[in-house]
Short mmCIF file of C-alpha atoms in Angstrom, two decimals:
data_model
loop_
_atom_site.label_atom_id
_atom_site.label_comp_id
_atom_site.label_asym_id
_atom_site.label_seq_id
_atom_site.Cartn_x
_atom_site.Cartn_y
_atom_site.Cartn_z
CA MET A 13 0.00 0.00 0.00
CA ALA A 14 1.35 3.43 -0.90
CA ASP A 15 2.11 5.89 1.86
CA ASN A 16 -0.17 8.90 1.45
CA GLY A 17 2.04 10.92 3.80
CA LYS A 18 -0.65 11.52 6.40
CA ARG A 19 0.13 10.60 10.00
CA ILE A 20 -2.52 10.17 12.67
CA TYR A 21 -1.64 9.78 16.34
CA VAL A 22 -4.23 7.65 18.12
CA ALA A 23 -4.80 7.47 21.88
CA GLY A 24 -7.51 6.86 24.46
CA ASP A 25 -8.48 4.67 27.38
CA GLN A 26 -8.13 0.90 27.71
CA GLN A 27 -11.80 0.30 26.88
CA GLY A 28 -11.38 2.22 23.64
CA HIS A 29 -8.46 0.06 22.47
CA PRO A 30 -10.55 -2.42 20.40
CA LEU A 31 -12.18 0.43 18.47
CA ARG A 32 -8.84 2.22 18.06
CA LYS A 33 -7.42 -0.98 16.59
CA GLU A 34 -10.27 -1.23 14.06
CA ILE A 35 -9.95 2.42 13.09
CA MET A 36 -6.19 2.12 12.63
CA GLU A 37 -6.55 -1.01 10.48
CA PHE A 38 -8.98 0.86 8.22
CA LEU A 39 -6.79 3.96 8.00
CA ARG A 40 -3.68 1.90 7.30
CA SER A 41 -5.52 0.13 4.47
CA LYS A 42 -5.94 3.61 2.93
CA GLY A 43 -2.22 4.37 3.24
CA THR A 44 -2.36 6.45 6.40
CA ILE A 45 0.45 6.16 8.93
CA CYS A 46 -1.07 5.46 12.35
CA VAL A 47 0.87 5.75 15.58
CA GLU A 48 -0.75 4.13 18.63
CA LEU A 49 0.14 6.03 21.80
CA GLY A 50 -1.99 4.01 24.25
CA VAL A 51 -3.34 3.80 27.03
CA PHE A 52 -3.30 0.03 27.38
CA GLU A 53 -4.17 -0.27 31.06
CA ASP A 54 -6.90 1.19 33.26
CA ASP A 55 -5.08 4.12 34.87
CA ASP A 56 -6.80 7.50 35.28
CA GLN A 57 -3.45 9.30 35.61
CA ALA A 58 -2.31 7.87 32.28
CA TYR A 59 -5.34 9.37 30.50
CA ASN A 60 -4.25 12.92 31.31
CA LEU A 61 -0.69 12.17 30.24
CA ILE A 62 -1.72 10.49 26.98
CA GLU A 63 -3.96 13.40 26.01
CA ARG A 64 -1.05 15.78 26.54
CA GLU A 65 1.32 13.51 24.59
CA LEU A 66 -1.16 13.38 21.70
CA PHE A 67 -1.47 17.18 21.70
CA GLU A 68 2.30 17.60 21.73
CA LYS A 69 2.83 15.14 18.84
CA VAL A 70 0.25 16.92 16.67
CA ASN A 71 1.65 20.31 17.63
CA GLU A 72 5.18 19.22 16.64
CA GLU A 73 3.95 17.90 13.28
CA PRO A 74 1.57 20.46 11.73
CA ASP A 75 0.39 18.10 8.96
CA SER A 76 -0.52 15.33 11.40
CA LEU A 77 -3.84 14.66 13.10
CA GLY A 78 -4.78 13.33 16.52
CA LEU A 79 -7.63 11.01 17.45
CA LEU A 80 -8.78 10.26 21.00
CA VAL A 81 -11.01 7.19 21.41
CA PHE A 82 -12.56 6.50 24.78
CA GLY A 83 -14.73 3.49 25.58
CA LYS A 84 -15.48 4.50 29.16
CA HIS A 85 -17.75 7.48 29.54
CA GLU A 86 -19.56 8.38 32.72
CA VAL A 87 -22.20 11.08 32.74
CA ALA A 88 -23.71 12.45 35.90
CA ALA A 89 -27.41 13.25 35.66
CA THR A 90 -27.84 16.85 36.78
CA GLY A 91 -31.26 17.64 35.44
CA GLU A 92 -29.84 20.66 33.65
CA GLY A 93 -31.46 21.42 30.36
CA GLU A 94 -34.70 19.71 31.27
CA GLU A 95 -37.86 21.72 31.00
CA SER A 96 -39.44 22.32 34.37
CA LYS A 97 -42.82 20.70 34.83
CA LYS A 98 -45.38 22.81 36.68
#
């Protein structure tokens, strides 16, 4: 497969790894260079570090892109945005 010169840095949490793998396989089949940065273990501290690493890689390489894929997403129900019922 020909190298199209595009580089994508991919990162996220451990639960997002299977989806990251699928995305990277697809992109590589199109000639995109994919660099997996992790995270490969469930570590909340690592998430903050990996996001920063991804940002720094993309910032150092202006023609590159970054993709964060998270499989774990917790949302707290606050009731905000709901219409009040009177």
